[in-house]
Amino acid sequence: QVQLVESGGGLVQPGGSLRLSCAASGTSFSITFMGWYRQAPGKQRELVAAYYYSGGRTNYAESVKGRFTISRDGAKNTVFLQMNSLKPEDTAVYYCQAVRSGYVYWGQGTQVTVSS
């Protein structure tokens, strides 16, 4: 089992920044992928940023390219999502996902609200 705990959400004005954290614990070795998803009211959950442990490759949704950065602290088994130049349309619940041995694990989600 892998436990994921997200933190760092909140209310921010348009143009502001937030950094989300996702700490993995439990049987967290052999994780091969971690990603950040988001779900806005009435919309489907979408992948925002992905981190592939093999080679450290990253991938981003077109809507966040150049504004969001995913990174990993291997020593702390934590993945971060740095979000800059936030827009009202970035408002959503953000979820962390990990994949290990073919199993998918989710965090509980953290709310990000971008509003003036």
Short mmCIF file of C-alpha atoms in Angstrom, two decimals:
data_model
loop_
_atom_site.label_atom_id
_atom_site.label_comp_id
_atom_site.label_asym_id
_atom_site.label_seq_id
_atom_site.Cartn_x
_atom_site.Cartn_y
_atom_site.Cartn_z
CA GLN A 1 0.00 0.00 0.00
CA VAL A 2 1.08 3.54 -0.75
CA GLN A 3 -0.29 6.48 1.15
CA LEU A 4 -0.26 9.91 -0.47
CA VAL A 5 -0.76 13.13 1.45
CA GLU A 6 -1.16 16.40 -0.42
CA SER A 7 -0.68 19.87 0.99
CA GLY A 8 -0.22 23.44 -0.17
CA GLY A 9 -3.59 24.33 -1.64
CA GLY A 10 -5.44 27.52 -0.85
CA LEU A 11 -6.83 30.78 -2.14
CA VAL A 12 -4.65 32.92 -4.38
CA GLN A 13 -5.22 35.93 -6.59
CA PRO A 14 -4.88 35.69 -10.36
CA GLY A 15 -1.23 35.89 -11.33
CA GLY A 16 -0.12 34.45 -8.01
CA SER A 17 1.75 31.26 -7.18
CA LEU A 18 1.26 28.16 -5.08
CA ARG A 19 3.34 25.06 -4.48
CA LEU A 20 1.64 21.76 -3.88
CA SER A 21 3.37 18.86 -2.18
CA CYS A 22 2.58 15.16 -2.28
CA ALA A 23 4.37 12.95 0.22
CA ALA A 24 4.37 9.20 -0.41
CA SER A 25 4.70 6.74 2.45
CA GLY A 26 4.08 3.09 3.16
CA THR A 27 5.35 0.68 0.55
CA SER A 28 6.54 3.50 -1.62
CA PHE A 29 9.56 1.83 -3.15
CA SER A 30 9.19 0.78 -6.80
CA ILE A 31 6.91 3.70 -7.59
CA THR A 32 7.37 4.33 -11.30
CA PHE A 33 5.10 7.30 -11.88
CA MET A 34 3.62 10.20 -9.97
CA GLY A 35 1.33 12.80 -11.34
CA TRP A 36 -0.93 15.68 -10.50
CA TYR A 37 -4.51 15.69 -11.68
CA ARG A 38 -7.23 18.26 -11.16
CA GLN A 39 -10.99 18.24 -11.23
CA ALA A 40 -13.11 21.35 -11.50
CA PRO A 41 -16.84 21.31 -10.68
CA GLY A 42 -18.80 19.67 -13.47
CA LYS A 43 -15.69 18.61 -15.34
CA GLN A 44 -13.74 15.40 -15.71
CA ARG A 45 -10.53 14.82 -13.84
CA GLU A 46 -7.57 15.71 -16.04
CA LEU A 47 -3.85 15.05 -15.89
CA VAL A 48 -1.98 18.29 -15.29
CA ALA A 49 1.63 17.18 -14.84
CA ALA A 50 3.43 13.86 -14.89
CA TYR A 51 6.76 12.65 -13.52
CA TYR A 52 8.25 9.40 -14.77
CA TYR A 53 10.82 8.00 -12.36
CA SER A 54 12.79 6.37 -15.15
CA GLY A 55 14.94 9.17 -16.46
CA GLY A 56 13.01 11.88 -14.64
CA ARG A 57 10.92 12.67 -17.71
CA THR A 58 8.08 15.13 -17.24
CA ASN A 59 4.97 15.94 -19.22
CA TYR A 60 2.38 18.70 -18.95
CA ALA A 61 -1.11 19.53 -20.13
CA GLU A 62 -1.08 22.21 -22.80
CA SER A 63 -3.08 24.53 -20.58
CA VAL A 64 -0.33 24.68 -17.93
CA LYS A 65 2.85 24.47 -19.99
CA GLY A 66 5.28 27.22 -19.09
CA ARG A 67 3.42 27.98 -15.86
CA PHE A 68 3.54 24.74 -13.84
CA THR A 69 6.58 22.67 -12.93
CA ILE A 70 6.58 19.19 -11.45
CA SER A 71 9.63 18.04 -9.51
CA ARG A 72 10.64 15.30 -7.09
CA ASP A 73 12.67 15.09 -3.92
CA GLY A 74 13.81 11.48 -3.94
CA ALA A 75 15.19 11.58 -0.43
CA LYS A 76 11.82 12.63 0.96
CA ASN A 77 9.74 10.65 -1.54
CA THR A 78 7.83 13.81 -2.27
CA VAL A 79 6.61 15.31 -5.52
CA PHE A 80 5.94 19.01 -5.90
CA LEU A 81 3.85 21.07 -8.28
CA GLN A 82 4.99 24.66 -8.57
CA MET A 83 2.17 26.71 -10.04
CA ASN A 84 2.91 30.21 -11.30
CA SER A 85 0.84 32.81 -13.15
CA LEU A 86 -2.32 31.19 -11.84
CA LYS A 87 -5.58 31.84 -13.63
CA PRO A 88 -9.19 31.54 -12.44
CA GLU A 89 -9.58 28.53 -14.72
CA ASP A 90 -6.93 26.72 -12.66
CA THR A 91 -9.45 26.55 -9.82
CA ALA A 92 -10.02 22.89 -8.98
CA VAL A 93 -9.34 20.14 -6.51
CA TYR A 94 -5.83 18.86 -7.21
CA TYR A 95 -5.07 15.19 -6.67
CA CYS A 96 -1.78 13.37 -6.48
CA GLN A 97 -1.48 9.95 -8.10
CA ALA A 98 1.20 7.27 -7.80
CA VAL A 99 1.63 4.07 -9.77
CA ARG A 100 3.46 1.12 -8.25
CA SER A 101 3.57 -2.40 -9.62
CA GLY A 102 0.52 -1.75 -11.75
CA TYR A 103 -1.56 -0.38 -8.90
CA VAL A 104 -2.83 3.19 -8.84
CA TYR A 105 -2.99 5.19 -5.63
CA TRP A 106 -4.64 8.56 -5.02
CA GLY A 107 -4.31 11.27 -2.43
CA GLN A 108 -7.29 12.91 -0.79
CA GLY A 109 -7.06 16.10 -2.86
CA THR A 110 -6.33 19.71 -2.04
CA GLN A 111 -8.43 22.68 -3.11
CA VAL A 112 -6.87 25.43 -5.20
CA THR A 113 -8.98 28.54 -5.73
CA VAL A 114 -7.80 31.39 -7.94
CA SER A 115 -9.94 34.45 -7.41
CA SER A 116 -9.68 38.15 -6.74
#
